[in-house]
């Protein structure tokens, strides 16, 4: 039986591409690539996600983590970045290369994507679609069912595995043809067309670009930490991340690397912190002052608290007062979605 391997984003276009091909009696296996920038949370619930996609859309999907390859590509994408830190053309090239490698594993003979000519300014222009095919080594084996009739016939069409007449010629940014097609498949509950990739979100992208400019080696947990919390670049090279609520505190604790310090007040309520690349005593003092500043307010003459730094066997304790806002304002990295700085009233002591 002919089988196609689909690059599946979870958006409407990719699921329509799967259904258009499956409607020809071709077996379709979808693969959803994930990195901390998109889809990573699904790794913890892959079976549940696959079941949802099967039951809701009739598509078989597996996840594949391509974080390491993506991190390397993101440092220097050959085709540059989009409006933010999004390397969309190189991202597609990378994902197609990965998908091509998976063809034998799934006994698939060609690839499909939900790309539509002219839908996205950067990555779906006609010349860009060709570049993506060429640079991923997928010329001839990449079929885009939603706009196939605007493209040269692929191998699968030429060999008669796919009936070109039953493919589509969608073109441009309008969504109506997709919505109509979805209706014809009985699909009504689908996710919005864009979204899901933090590299296109201005504030998140700024943080990630900051990280890339500063650290030559990209660490998975650093990237995951960049996507939440309060971030401070300390004056002597330290990088402090503070949780903004109990859930973030727990995530920081789970994500910290042995080389980093966990920072918190053992005897008072406040944020969990992770301090990275701290070598200077002033950075420890600053981090302690920030942890107290974002902790629950203390009443009384002395607003001091003990702050504990732990890293493996190493332990330090500092007595600190809240750091004045005017001191640390310039240290703050762009925050994703938060309002003005406030205290964090949940967290330790345990
Ligand atoms: S928005 Fe993100 S996931 Fe989508 S193509 Fe661009 S970089 Fe890749």
GROMACS .gro file of C-alpha atoms and ligand atoms in nm:
model
  358
    1UNK     CA    1   0.000   0.000   0.000
    2UNK     CA    2   0.126   0.347  -0.081
    3UNK     CA    3   0.210   0.549   0.225
    4UNK     CA    4   0.285   0.918   0.269
    5UNK     CA    5   0.465   1.078   0.560
    6UNK     CA    6   0.313   1.412   0.658
    7UNK     CA    7   0.476   1.701   0.838
    8UNK     CA    8   0.208   1.778   1.089
    9UNK     CA    9   0.195   2.108   1.273
   10UNK     CA   10  -0.147   2.043   1.419
   11UNK     CA   11  -0.286   2.345   1.234
   12UNK     CA   12  -0.574   2.323   0.989
   13UNK     CA   13  -0.361   2.322   0.674
   14UNK     CA   14  -0.151   2.026   0.776
   15UNK     CA   15  -0.447   1.820   0.880
   16UNK     CA   16  -0.629   1.902   0.557
   17UNK     CA   17  -0.322   1.795   0.359
   18UNK     CA   18  -0.335   1.459   0.539
   19UNK     CA   19  -0.704   1.417   0.473
   20UNK     CA   20  -0.680   1.511   0.103
   21UNK     CA   21  -0.420   1.239   0.050
   22UNK     CA   22  -0.595   0.984   0.273
   23UNK     CA   23  -0.914   1.044   0.068
   24UNK     CA   24  -0.732   0.883  -0.226
   25UNK     CA   25  -0.693   0.562  -0.031
   26UNK     CA   26  -0.330   0.637   0.054
   27UNK     CA   27  -0.209   0.555   0.404
   28UNK     CA   28  -0.088   0.870   0.580
   29UNK     CA   29   0.144   0.874   0.878
   30UNK     CA   30   0.188   1.216   1.034
   31UNK     CA   31   0.493   1.326   1.228
   32UNK     CA   32   0.494   1.628   1.451
   33UNK     CA   33   0.839   1.764   1.522
   34UNK     CA   34   0.884   1.939   1.853
   35UNK     CA   35   1.141   2.164   2.017
   36UNK     CA   36   1.107   2.384   2.325
   37UNK     CA   37   0.997   2.657   2.084
   38UNK     CA   38   0.697   2.463   1.960
   39UNK     CA   39   0.507   2.160   2.078
   40UNK     CA   40   0.751   2.047   2.348
   41UNK     CA   41   0.487   2.005   2.618
   42UNK     CA   42   0.329   1.729   2.407
   43UNK     CA   43   0.623   1.497   2.473
   44UNK     CA   44   0.492   1.442   2.825
   45UNK     CA   45   0.155   1.325   2.690
   46UNK     CA   46   0.230   1.176   2.351
   47UNK     CA   47  -0.022   0.891   2.375
   48UNK     CA   48  -0.300   1.123   2.482
   49UNK     CA   49  -0.217   1.364   2.200
   50UNK     CA   50  -0.202   1.088   1.940
   51UNK     CA   51  -0.539   0.959   2.059
   52UNK     CA   52  -0.695   1.305   2.037
   53UNK     CA   53  -0.566   1.356   1.681
   54UNK     CA   54  -0.686   1.010   1.578
   55UNK     CA   55  -1.032   1.050   1.728
   56UNK     CA   56  -1.087   1.409   1.620
   57UNK     CA   57  -0.925   1.410   1.276
   58UNK     CA   58  -0.871   1.047   1.181
   59UNK     CA   59  -0.493   1.094   1.154
   60UNK     CA   60  -0.215   0.881   1.302
   61UNK     CA   61   0.057   1.100   1.447
   62UNK     CA   62   0.390   1.046   1.623
   63UNK     CA   63   0.616   1.304   1.785
   64UNK     CA   64   0.985   1.351   1.720
   65UNK     CA   65   1.211   1.578   1.927
   66UNK     CA   66   1.453   1.773   1.705
   67UNK     CA   67   1.572   2.020   1.967
   68UNK     CA   68   1.947   1.972   1.927
   69UNK     CA   69   1.951   2.009   1.550
   70UNK     CA   70   1.720   2.310   1.579
   71UNK     CA   71   1.938   2.482   1.839
   72UNK     CA   72   2.238   2.455   1.608
   73UNK     CA   73   2.048   2.582   1.305
   74UNK     CA   74   1.900   2.874   1.500
   75UNK     CA   75   2.242   3.024   1.566
   76UNK     CA   76   2.310   3.086   1.200
   77UNK     CA   77   2.019   3.014   0.965
   78UNK     CA   78   2.137   3.034   0.605
   79UNK     CA   79   1.820   3.214   0.498
   80UNK     CA   80   1.807   3.452   0.792
   81UNK     CA   81   1.535   3.538   1.040
   82UNK     CA   82   1.184   3.666   0.992
   83UNK     CA   83   1.038   3.960   1.180
   84UNK     CA   84   1.151   3.820   1.513
   85UNK     CA   85   1.396   3.537   1.583
   86UNK     CA   86   1.207   3.295   1.359
   87UNK     CA   87   1.420   3.120   1.096
   88UNK     CA   88   1.116   2.993   0.906
   89UNK     CA   89   1.284   2.891   0.580
   90UNK     CA   90   1.566   2.704   0.752
   91UNK     CA   91   1.320   2.557   0.998
   92UNK     CA   92   1.123   2.404   0.712
   93UNK     CA   93   1.439   2.280   0.548
   94UNK     CA   94   1.552   2.117   0.869
   95UNK     CA   95   1.214   1.954   0.938
   96UNK     CA   96   1.193   1.822   0.583
   97UNK     CA   97   1.542   1.677   0.607
   98UNK     CA   98   1.442   1.504   0.929
   99UNK     CA   99   1.121   1.379   0.770
  100UNK     CA  100   1.305   1.250   0.465
  101UNK     CA  101   1.530   1.050   0.697
  102UNK     CA  102   1.219   0.893   0.849
  103UNK     CA  103   1.072   0.769   0.519
  104UNK     CA  104   1.218   0.415   0.548
  105UNK     CA  105   1.114   0.383   0.914
  106UNK     CA  106   0.752   0.438   0.817
  107UNK     CA  107   0.774   0.263   0.479
  108UNK     CA  108   0.659   0.585   0.318
  109UNK     CA  109   0.747   0.681  -0.038
  110UNK     CA  110   0.686   1.056  -0.034
  111UNK     CA  111   0.633   1.355   0.195
  112UNK     CA  112   0.339   1.589   0.226
  113UNK     CA  113   0.298   1.928   0.393
  114UNK     CA  114   0.010   2.169   0.438
  115UNK     CA  115   0.195   2.459   0.277
  116UNK     CA  116  -0.010   2.688   0.059
  117UNK     CA  117   0.148   2.905  -0.207
  118UNK     CA  118   0.153   3.269  -0.100
  119UNK     CA  119   0.006   3.214   0.241
  120UNK     CA  120   0.305   3.323   0.450
  121UNK     CA  121   0.521   3.615   0.336
  122UNK     CA  122   0.859   3.461   0.415
  123UNK     CA  123   0.839   3.090   0.366
  124UNK     CA  124   0.558   3.026   0.118
  125UNK     CA  125   0.650   3.237  -0.181
  126UNK     CA  126   0.690   3.037  -0.502
  127UNK     CA  127   1.067   3.080  -0.520
  128UNK     CA  128   1.101   3.004  -0.148
  129UNK     CA  129   0.902   2.683  -0.180
  130UNK     CA  130   1.150   2.572  -0.445
  131UNK     CA  131   1.449   2.668  -0.232
  132UNK     CA  132   1.305   2.471   0.060
  133UNK     CA  133   1.262   2.165  -0.161
  134UNK     CA  134   1.609   2.197  -0.307
  135UNK     CA  135   1.799   2.264   0.016
  136UNK     CA  136   1.621   1.986   0.203
  137UNK     CA  137   1.698   1.740  -0.073
  138UNK     CA  138   1.326   1.680  -0.123
  139UNK     CA  139   1.278   1.791  -0.483
  140UNK     CA  140   1.029   1.554  -0.644
  141UNK     CA  141   0.932   1.375  -0.326
  142UNK     CA  142   0.760   1.664  -0.150
  143UNK     CA  143   0.393   1.696  -0.239
  144UNK     CA  144   0.188   1.990  -0.115
  145UNK     CA  145  -0.167   1.867  -0.165
  146UNK     CA  146  -0.335   2.201  -0.096
  147UNK     CA  147  -0.149   2.385  -0.370
  148UNK     CA  148  -0.018   2.096  -0.581
  149UNK     CA  149  -0.185   2.218  -0.897
  150UNK     CA  150   0.011   2.543  -0.877
  151UNK     CA  151   0.336   2.341  -0.870
  152UNK     CA  152   0.520   2.104  -1.101
  153UNK     CA  153   0.393   1.745  -1.065
  154UNK     CA  154   0.591   1.546  -0.812
  155UNK     CA  155   0.719   1.191  -0.852
  156UNK     CA  156   0.416   1.043  -0.675
  157UNK     CA  157   0.186   1.218  -0.924
  158UNK     CA  158   0.396   1.129  -1.224
  159UNK     CA  159   0.408   0.764  -1.121
  160UNK     CA  160   0.033   0.755  -1.067
  161UNK     CA  161   0.049   0.691  -0.693
  162UNK     CA  162  -0.150   1.009  -0.642
  163UNK     CA  163  -0.427   1.140  -0.865
  164UNK     CA  164  -0.324   1.498  -0.941
  165UNK     CA  165  -0.678   1.580  -1.050
  166UNK     CA  166  -0.798   1.535  -0.694
  167UNK     CA  167  -0.537   1.773  -0.552
  168UNK     CA  168  -0.593   2.144  -0.500
  169UNK     CA  169  -0.470   2.480  -0.622
  170UNK     CA  170  -0.508   2.698  -0.313
  171UNK     CA  171  -0.318   3.020  -0.345
  172UNK     CA  172  -0.284   3.326  -0.124
  173UNK     CA  173  -0.369   3.431   0.225
  174UNK     CA  174  -0.745   3.375   0.226
  175UNK     CA  175  -0.873   3.104   0.459
  176UNK     CA  176  -1.213   3.041   0.304
  177UNK     CA  177  -1.107   2.751   0.076
  178UNK     CA  178  -0.955   2.573   0.375
  179UNK     CA  179  -1.263   2.634   0.588
  180UNK     CA  180  -1.487   2.497   0.312
  181UNK     CA  181  -1.264   2.195   0.265
  182UNK     CA  182  -1.262   2.131   0.639
  183UNK     CA  183  -1.641   2.137   0.636
  184UNK     CA  184  -1.649   1.884   0.356
  185UNK     CA  185  -1.444   1.650   0.579
  186UNK     CA  186  -1.671   1.722   0.875
  187UNK     CA  187  -1.391   1.901   1.059
  188UNK     CA  188  -1.519   2.194   1.260
  189UNK     CA  189  -1.299   2.219   1.568
  190UNK     CA  190  -0.948   2.304   1.456
  191UNK     CA  191  -0.677   2.527   1.598
  192UNK     CA  192  -0.613   2.879   1.465
  193UNK     CA  193  -0.388   2.905   1.155
  194UNK     CA  194  -0.090   3.076   1.317
  195UNK     CA  195   0.067   3.052   1.657
  196UNK     CA  196   0.235   2.788   1.856
  197UNK     CA  197   0.594   2.895   1.786
  198UNK     CA  198   0.746   3.126   2.045
  199UNK     CA  199   1.014   3.241   1.800
  200UNK     CA  200   0.750   3.458   1.636
  201UNK     CA  201   0.649   3.621   1.965
  202UNK     CA  202   0.834   3.947   2.005
  203UNK     CA  203   0.924   3.940   2.373
  204UNK     CA  204   1.006   3.571   2.386
  205UNK     CA  205   1.213   3.602   2.070
  206UNK     CA  206   1.411   3.890   2.223
  207UNK     CA  207   1.501   3.677   2.521
  208UNK     CA  208   1.610   3.388   2.305
  209UNK     CA  209   1.818   3.618   2.084
  210UNK     CA  210   1.975   3.763   2.399
  211UNK     CA  211   2.067   3.413   2.510
  212UNK     CA  212   2.216   3.318   2.174
  213UNK     CA  213   2.423   3.636   2.162
  214UNK     CA  214   2.562   3.565   2.507
  215UNK     CA  215   2.616   3.191   2.533
  216UNK     CA  216   2.813   2.993   2.276
  217UNK     CA  217   2.677   2.659   2.396
  218UNK     CA  218   2.301   2.615   2.396
  219UNK     CA  219   2.161   2.401   2.677
  220UNK     CA  220   1.813   2.254   2.658
  221UNK     CA  221   1.716   2.354   3.011
  222UNK     CA  222   1.835   2.710   2.956
  223UNK     CA  223   1.606   2.740   2.657
  224UNK     CA  224   1.315   2.592   2.847
  225UNK     CA  225   1.375   2.835   3.134
  226UNK     CA  226   1.388   3.131   2.900
  227UNK     CA  227   1.021   3.086   2.817
  228UNK     CA  228   0.881   3.173   3.159
  229UNK     CA  229   0.972   3.357   3.477
  230UNK     CA  230   1.144   3.687   3.550
  231UNK     CA  231   1.492   3.718   3.404
  232UNK     CA  232   1.775   3.942   3.519
  233UNK     CA  233   2.114   3.993   3.368
  234UNK     CA  234   2.330   4.070   3.671
  235UNK     CA  235   2.613   4.325   3.653
  236UNK     CA  236   2.898   4.072   3.665
  237UNK     CA  237   2.772   3.816   3.415
  238UNK     CA  238   2.524   3.616   3.624
  239UNK     CA  239   2.182   3.532   3.490
  240UNK     CA  240   1.903   3.500   3.744
  241UNK     CA  241   1.559   3.356   3.673
  242UNK     CA  242   1.282   3.387   3.932
  243UNK     CA  243   0.953   3.200   3.935
  244UNK     CA  244   0.641   3.415   3.935
  245UNK     CA  245   0.411   3.167   4.100
  246UNK     CA  246   0.416   2.825   4.256
  247UNK     CA  247   0.398   2.644   3.923
  248UNK     CA  248   0.695   2.837   3.784
  249UNK     CA  249   0.890   2.778   4.106
  250UNK     CA  250   0.836   2.405   4.066
  251UNK     CA  251   0.938   2.416   3.699
  252UNK     CA  252   1.255   2.605   3.780
  253UNK     CA  253   1.347   2.353   4.046
  254UNK     CA  254   1.288   2.068   3.803
  255UNK     CA  255   1.485   2.233   3.522
  256UNK     CA  256   1.792   2.351   3.708
  257UNK     CA  257   2.126   2.207   3.601
  258UNK     CA  258   2.383   2.091   3.857
  259UNK     CA  259   2.620   2.371   3.754
  260UNK     CA  260   2.361   2.636   3.845
  261UNK     CA  261   2.258   2.757   4.188
  262UNK     CA  262   1.908   2.714   4.317
  263UNK     CA  263   1.822   3.026   4.517
  264UNK     CA  264   1.543   3.073   4.769
  265UNK     CA  265   1.455   3.187   5.119
  266UNK     CA  266   1.438   2.877   5.338
  267UNK     CA  267   1.246   3.055   5.615
  268UNK     CA  268   1.018   3.288   5.422
  269UNK     CA  269   0.774   3.285   5.130
  270UNK     CA  270   0.912   3.390   4.798
  271UNK     CA  271   1.028   3.287   4.454
  272UNK     CA  272   1.248   3.000   4.360
  273UNK     CA  273   1.542   3.120   4.152
  274UNK     CA  274   1.807   2.970   3.932
  275UNK     CA  275   2.137   3.154   3.913
  276UNK     CA  276   2.356   3.072   3.616
  277UNK     CA  277   2.718   3.174   3.548
  278UNK     CA  278   2.764   3.353   3.876
  279UNK     CA  279   3.124   3.404   3.975
  280UNK     CA  280   3.126   3.741   4.145
  281UNK     CA  281   3.023   3.802   4.504
  282UNK     CA  282   2.822   4.108   4.395
  283UNK     CA  283   2.606   3.889   4.171
  284UNK     CA  284   2.524   3.663   4.464
  285UNK     CA  285   2.435   3.969   4.673
  286UNK     CA  286   2.221   4.108   4.390
  287UNK     CA  287   2.045   3.775   4.341
  288UNK     CA  288   1.975   3.752   4.714
  289UNK     CA  289   1.831   4.105   4.714
  290UNK     CA  290   1.608   4.022   4.418
  291UNK     CA  291   1.476   3.703   4.578
  292UNK     CA  292   1.381   3.904   4.888
  293UNK     CA  293   1.237   4.185   4.675
  294UNK     CA  294   1.002   3.947   4.496
  295UNK     CA  295   0.914   3.753   4.809
  296UNK     CA  296   0.626   3.814   5.041
  297UNK     CA  297   0.661   4.155   5.204
  298UNK     CA  298   0.801   4.156   5.553
  299UNK     CA  299   0.670   4.387   5.820
  300UNK     CA  300   0.868   4.529   6.109
  301UNK     CA  301   1.189   4.722   6.135
  302UNK     CA  302   1.410   4.459   5.978
  303UNK     CA  303   1.301   4.346   5.634
  304UNK     CA  304   1.587   4.102   5.597
  305UNK     CA  305   1.577   3.737   5.514
  306UNK     CA  306   1.826   3.461   5.475
  307UNK     CA  307   1.877   3.349   5.116
  308UNK     CA  308   2.018   3.008   5.043
  309UNK     CA  309   2.220   2.922   4.731
  310UNK     CA  310   2.273   2.552   4.661
  311UNK     CA  311   2.462   2.382   4.382
  312UNK     CA  312   2.545   2.015   4.436
  313UNK     CA  313   2.746   2.000   4.757
  314UNK     CA  314   2.809   2.373   4.758
  315UNK     CA  315   2.598   2.593   4.979
  316UNK     CA  316   2.604   2.964   5.053
  317UNK     CA  317   2.384   3.172   5.279
  318UNK     CA  318   2.339   3.548   5.262
  319UNK     CA  319   2.129   3.781   5.470
  320UNK     CA  320   1.963   4.025   5.231
  321UNK     CA  321   1.722   4.316   5.217
  322UNK     CA  322   1.490   4.375   4.922
  323UNK     CA  323   1.681   4.530   4.635
  324UNK     CA  324   1.550   4.876   4.540
  325UNK     CA  325   1.361   4.878   4.210
  326UNK     CA  326   1.573   5.157   4.061
  327UNK     CA  327   1.885   4.944   4.105
  328UNK     CA  328   1.764   4.642   3.908
  329UNK     CA  329   1.538   4.799   3.646
  330UNK     CA  330   1.813   4.799   3.385
  331UNK     CA  331   1.890   4.434   3.450
  332UNK     CA  332   1.552   4.302   3.357
  333UNK     CA  333   1.517   4.107   3.032
  334UNK     CA  334   1.198   4.152   2.834
  335UNK     CA  335   0.917   3.964   2.998
  336UNK     CA  336   0.679   3.757   2.794
  337UNK     CA  337   0.342   3.841   2.932
  338UNK     CA  338   0.359   4.004   3.266
  339UNK     CA  339   0.243   4.325   3.417
  340UNK     CA  340   0.442   4.544   3.653
  341UNK     CA  341   0.681   4.376   3.894
  342UNK     CA  342   0.509   4.252   4.205
  343UNK     CA  343   0.583   4.030   4.497
  344UNK     CA  344   0.561   3.652   4.470
  345UNK     CA  345   0.367   3.537   4.769
  346UNK     CA  346   0.378   3.166   4.714
  347UNK     CA  347   0.666   2.928   4.736
  348UNK     CA  348   0.899   2.815   5.007
  349UNK     CA  349   0.929   2.757   5.298
  350UNK     CA  350   0.826   2.396   5.259
  351LIG     S1  351   0.703   2.988   1.290
  351LIG    FE1  352   0.851   2.864   1.408
  351LIG     S2  353   0.790   2.651   1.369
  351LIG    FE2  354   0.692   2.776   1.212
  351LIG     S3  355   0.832   2.771   1.037
  351LIG    FE3  356   0.882   2.954   1.157
  351LIG     S4  357   1.043   2.889   1.297
  351LIG    FE4  358   0.947   2.702   1.219
   0.00000   0.00000   0.00000
